[in-house]
Short mmCIF file of C-alpha atoms in Angstrom, two decimals:
data_model
loop_
_atom_site.label_atom_id
_atom_site.label_comp_id
_atom_site.label_asym_id
_atom_site.label_seq_id
_atom_site.Cartn_x
_atom_site.Cartn_y
_atom_site.Cartn_z
CA MET W 85 -142.26 -87.73 -27.95
CA HIS W 86 -141.53 -91.32 -28.77
CA LYS W 87 -140.50 -93.59 -31.61
CA ASN W 88 -140.89 -97.20 -32.67
CA ARG W 89 -138.10 -99.30 -34.16
CA SER W 90 -138.73 -101.66 -37.07
CA SER W 91 -136.61 -104.78 -36.60
CA SER W 92 -137.47 -106.21 -40.03
CA LYS W 93 -135.85 -103.43 -42.04
CA GLY W 94 -133.43 -102.10 -39.48
CA LYS W 95 -134.88 -98.59 -39.83
CA GLU W 96 -136.69 -96.23 -37.50
CA ALA W 97 -140.44 -95.99 -38.03
CA LEU W 98 -141.64 -92.73 -36.50
CA THR W 99 -144.96 -92.70 -34.72
CA PRO W 100 -147.27 -90.24 -36.53
CA SER W 101 -149.04 -87.36 -34.85
CA SER W 102 -152.52 -88.05 -33.53
CA SER W 103 -153.66 -84.47 -34.47
CA PRO W 104 -157.47 -84.32 -34.90
CA ARG W 105 -157.33 -87.69 -36.68
CA THR W 106 -156.90 -91.05 -35.01
CA PRO W 107 -153.59 -92.71 -35.91
CA THR W 108 -153.81 -95.96 -37.79
CA PRO W 109 -151.08 -98.38 -38.89
CA SER W 110 -151.28 -96.91 -42.40
CA ASN W 111 -150.03 -93.59 -41.02
CA ILE W 112 -146.61 -95.09 -40.53
CA ILE W 113 -146.27 -95.46 -44.31
CA CYS W 114 -146.41 -91.69 -44.61
CA TRP W 115 -143.45 -91.14 -42.34
CA TRP W 116 -141.07 -93.07 -44.59
CA CYS W 117 -141.08 -89.99 -46.85
CA VAL W 118 -139.34 -87.88 -44.21
CA PRO W 119 -136.13 -87.70 -46.33
CA LYS W 120 -134.78 -84.21 -46.93
CA PHE W 121 -136.20 -82.92 -50.20
CA GLY W 122 -134.68 -79.71 -51.52
CA PRO W 123 -132.67 -77.10 -49.65
CA PRO W 124 -133.92 -76.34 -46.13
CA ALA W 125 -135.19 -73.00 -44.88
CA VAL W 126 -132.98 -71.37 -42.25
CA GLU W 127 -134.44 -69.68 -39.18
CA LEU W 128 -132.21 -67.65 -36.84
CA PHE W 129 -133.04 -67.27 -33.17
CA SER W 130 -131.73 -65.85 -29.91
CA GLU W 131 -132.24 -67.41 -26.50
CA GLY W 132 -135.55 -66.67 -24.83
CA GLU W 133 -137.41 -65.83 -28.04
CA GLU W 134 -140.58 -67.44 -29.36
CA VAL W 135 -140.14 -69.02 -32.78
CA THR W 136 -142.99 -70.01 -35.10
CA LEU W 137 -142.31 -72.56 -37.84
CA ARG W 138 -144.91 -72.84 -40.58
CA CYS W 139 -145.79 -75.75 -42.81
CA ARG W 140 -146.17 -73.80 -46.07
CA ASP W 141 -147.56 -76.73 -48.07
CA TRP W 142 -150.31 -77.42 -45.56
CA ARG W 143 -153.90 -76.60 -46.54
CA LYS W 144 -157.36 -77.44 -45.29
CA GLY W 145 -158.38 -81.01 -45.85
CA ARG W 146 -154.82 -82.26 -45.48
CA GLY W 147 -153.13 -83.69 -42.43
CA HIS W 148 -149.64 -82.85 -41.28
CA GLY W 149 -147.07 -83.84 -38.71
CA TRP W 150 -143.86 -82.45 -37.27
CA PHE W 151 -140.54 -84.15 -36.57
CA ILE W 152 -137.61 -82.84 -34.57
CA LYS W 153 -133.91 -83.63 -34.70
CA SER W 154 -132.27 -81.17 -32.33
CA ASN W 155 -129.43 -81.02 -29.83
CA ARG W 156 -131.89 -82.14 -27.19
CA THR W 157 -132.70 -85.34 -29.08
CA GLU W 158 -128.98 -86.16 -29.43
CA GLY W 159 -129.21 -86.68 -33.19
CA ARG W 160 -132.33 -88.86 -33.06
CA ILE W 161 -135.58 -87.99 -34.83
CA PHE W 162 -138.71 -87.63 -32.72
CA SER W 163 -142.29 -86.96 -33.74
CA VAL W 164 -144.26 -84.19 -32.06
CA GLU W 165 -147.57 -85.44 -30.70
CA SER W 166 -150.43 -82.95 -30.58
CA ASP W 167 -151.92 -84.56 -27.49
CA GLN W 168 -148.71 -84.32 -25.49
CA ARG W 169 -148.49 -81.62 -22.83
CA MET W 170 -145.17 -80.18 -23.92
CA SER W 171 -144.23 -77.13 -21.89
CA ARG W 172 -142.48 -75.16 -24.64
CA VAL W 173 -143.64 -76.68 -27.94
CA SER W 174 -147.15 -76.13 -29.29
CA TRP W 175 -148.50 -77.72 -32.46
CA TYR W 176 -151.50 -76.08 -34.11
CA ASP W 177 -153.97 -77.35 -36.70
CA ASN W 178 -153.12 -74.47 -39.06
CA GLY W 179 -149.75 -76.06 -39.80
CA SER W 180 -147.61 -74.06 -37.40
CA LEU W 181 -145.24 -75.20 -34.67
CA VAL W 182 -144.44 -72.70 -31.90
CA ILE W 183 -141.41 -73.04 -29.63
CA SER W 184 -141.49 -70.76 -26.60
CA ASN W 185 -138.50 -69.62 -24.55
CA ILE W 186 -136.17 -71.15 -27.12
CA SER W 187 -132.60 -72.08 -26.17
CA VAL W 188 -129.39 -73.38 -27.72
CA GLY W 189 -130.60 -76.94 -27.17
CA ASP W 190 -133.38 -76.36 -29.71
CA THR W 191 -130.84 -75.91 -32.51
CA GLY W 192 -131.42 -78.53 -35.18
CA GLU W 193 -133.71 -79.71 -37.97
CA TYR W 194 -137.50 -79.58 -38.02
CA TRP W 195 -139.60 -81.40 -40.63
CA CYS W 196 -143.21 -80.84 -41.56
CA VAL W 197 -144.87 -83.69 -43.45
CA VAL W 198 -148.15 -83.15 -45.32
CA PHE W 199 -150.30 -86.16 -46.20
CA ASP W 200 -153.67 -86.75 -47.85
CA ASN W 201 -156.78 -88.47 -46.51
CA ASP W 202 -155.27 -91.85 -47.37
CA TYR W 203 -152.19 -91.00 -45.29
CA GLN W 204 -150.02 -90.87 -48.38
CA CYS W 205 -147.17 -88.41 -48.17
CA GLU W 206 -147.61 -85.35 -50.41
CA SER W 207 -144.66 -83.20 -49.41
CA THR W 208 -142.04 -82.56 -46.76
CA GLU W 209 -140.45 -79.30 -45.67
CA ARG W 210 -137.29 -78.95 -43.64
CA THR W 211 -136.35 -75.95 -41.50
CA VAL W 212 -132.99 -75.59 -39.78
CA LEU W 213 -132.94 -73.57 -36.57
CA VAL W 214 -129.62 -71.76 -36.11
CA TYR W 215 -128.64 -70.14 -32.82
CA MET W 216 -127.65 -66.50 -33.30
CA GLU W 217 -124.72 -65.81 -30.96
CA PRO W 218 -124.64 -62.30 -29.40
CA PHE W 219 -121.36 -61.50 -31.17
CA GLY W 220 -121.58 -64.05 -33.99
CA ILE W 221 -121.69 -63.44 -37.73
CA TYR W 222 -125.49 -63.15 -37.72
CA SER W 223 -125.67 -60.72 -34.79
CA THR W 224 -126.48 -57.01 -35.01
CA PHE W 225 -123.13 -56.24 -33.37
CA PHE W 226 -121.29 -58.09 -36.13
CA LYS W 227 -123.28 -56.35 -38.88
CA VAL W 228 -122.67 -52.90 -37.34
CA ARG W 229 -118.98 -53.67 -36.90
CA CYS W 230 -118.70 -54.77 -40.53
CA SER W 231 -120.45 -51.58 -41.66
CA VAL W 232 -118.10 -49.40 -39.61
CA LEU W 233 -115.04 -51.25 -40.89
CA SER W 234 -116.28 -50.88 -44.46
CA VAL W 235 -116.68 -47.12 -44.00
CA LEU W 236 -113.21 -46.84 -42.44
CA LEU W 237 -111.74 -48.83 -45.31
CA LEU W 238 -113.37 -46.52 -47.84
CA ILE W 239 -112.00 -43.49 -45.97
CA LEU W 240 -108.50 -44.98 -45.93
CA VAL W 241 -108.66 -45.81 -49.64
CA TYR W 242 -109.97 -42.33 -50.46
CA THR W 243 -107.31 -40.67 -48.29
CA GLY W 244 -104.56 -42.81 -49.78
CA PHE W 245 -105.71 -42.01 -53.30
CA ASN W 246 -105.78 -38.28 -52.58
CA THR W 247 -102.32 -38.42 -50.99
CA ALA W 248 -100.89 -40.29 -53.98
CA TRP W 249 -102.52 -37.85 -56.40
CA TYR W 250 -101.21 -34.84 -54.46
CA THR W 251 -97.69 -36.30 -54.34
CA LEU W 252 -97.74 -36.98 -58.07
CA ALA W 253 -99.08 -33.51 -58.81
CA LEU W 254 -96.43 -31.99 -56.58
CA LYS W 255 -93.69 -33.92 -58.34
CA GLN W 256 -95.02 -32.88 -61.71
CA GLY W 257 -95.24 -29.28 -60.52
CA MET W 258 -91.67 -29.32 -59.21
CA GLY W 259 -90.51 -30.85 -62.46
CA HIS W 260 -92.24 -28.09 -64.39
CA ILE W 261 -90.61 -25.41 -62.23
CA HIS W 262 -87.18 -27.04 -62.65
CA ALA W 263 -87.62 -27.17 -66.43
CA GLU W 264 -88.65 -23.52 -66.50
CA LYS W 265 -85.58 -22.50 -64.47
CA THR W 266 -83.32 -24.54 -66.73
CA PHE W 267 -84.84 -22.90 -69.80
CA LYS W 268 -84.31 -19.41 -68.37
CA LEU W 269 -80.70 -20.15 -67.42
CA GLU W 270 -79.97 -21.57 -70.87
CA HIS W 271 -81.60 -18.57 -72.51
CA LYS W 272 -79.54 -16.20 -70.33
CA ARG W 273 -76.32 -18.08 -71.14
CA GLN W 274 -76.99 -17.91 -74.86
CA LYS W 275 -77.73 -14.18 -74.59
CA GLN W 276 -74.48 -13.58 -72.74
CA GLN W 277 -72.52 -15.51 -75.37
CA THR W 278 -74.15 -13.44 -78.11
CA GLU W 279 -73.19 -10.20 -76.36
CA ILE W 280 -69.57 -11.35 -75.95
CA MET W 281 -69.34 -12.30 -79.62
CA GLY W 282 -70.73 -8.88 -80.56
CA ARG W 283 -68.11 -7.07 -78.55
CA LYS W 284 -65.29 -9.02 -80.15
CA THR W 285 -66.42 -8.09 -83.61
#
């Protein structure tokens, strides 16, 4: 991996991939289109896995190149050269980039640039690699824990609702019983008064 600096414009000119084609000075023009077009794709990974990034816009008859801006590059953008003997990164002519035994240091942004036979940029794609912590929000443990908590919450809500309904029903039932007793007592009192009045007459 290497890069060239352009002193005339104060920008970084990235050295293009040599792929099956021989790099020429006109290739450098293509790499000025590396800006981030559109929302990036997000790829989650765990340490030790093998991750394959694909250049979806690539097709036969078109060239392509890959650029990396990861924790390992300390915020700088590097081009991936196909003729380099990189131990963990492999670049294939079908538009894919394979990273073996991936680690936290590989977290970052990966660009695929597609260009035509005149080395004019046709499209760029950006993929963001995100490290999936064992107990982080993307982990299986976190998802299972959230599912369990959701079930427990539903149980608590259901239990609370049933308890409130039972309490209300009980209160209503007790009120009905009290009203019935009051009615009977009042009826008995009126009956007794009627009997007393009858005796007096």
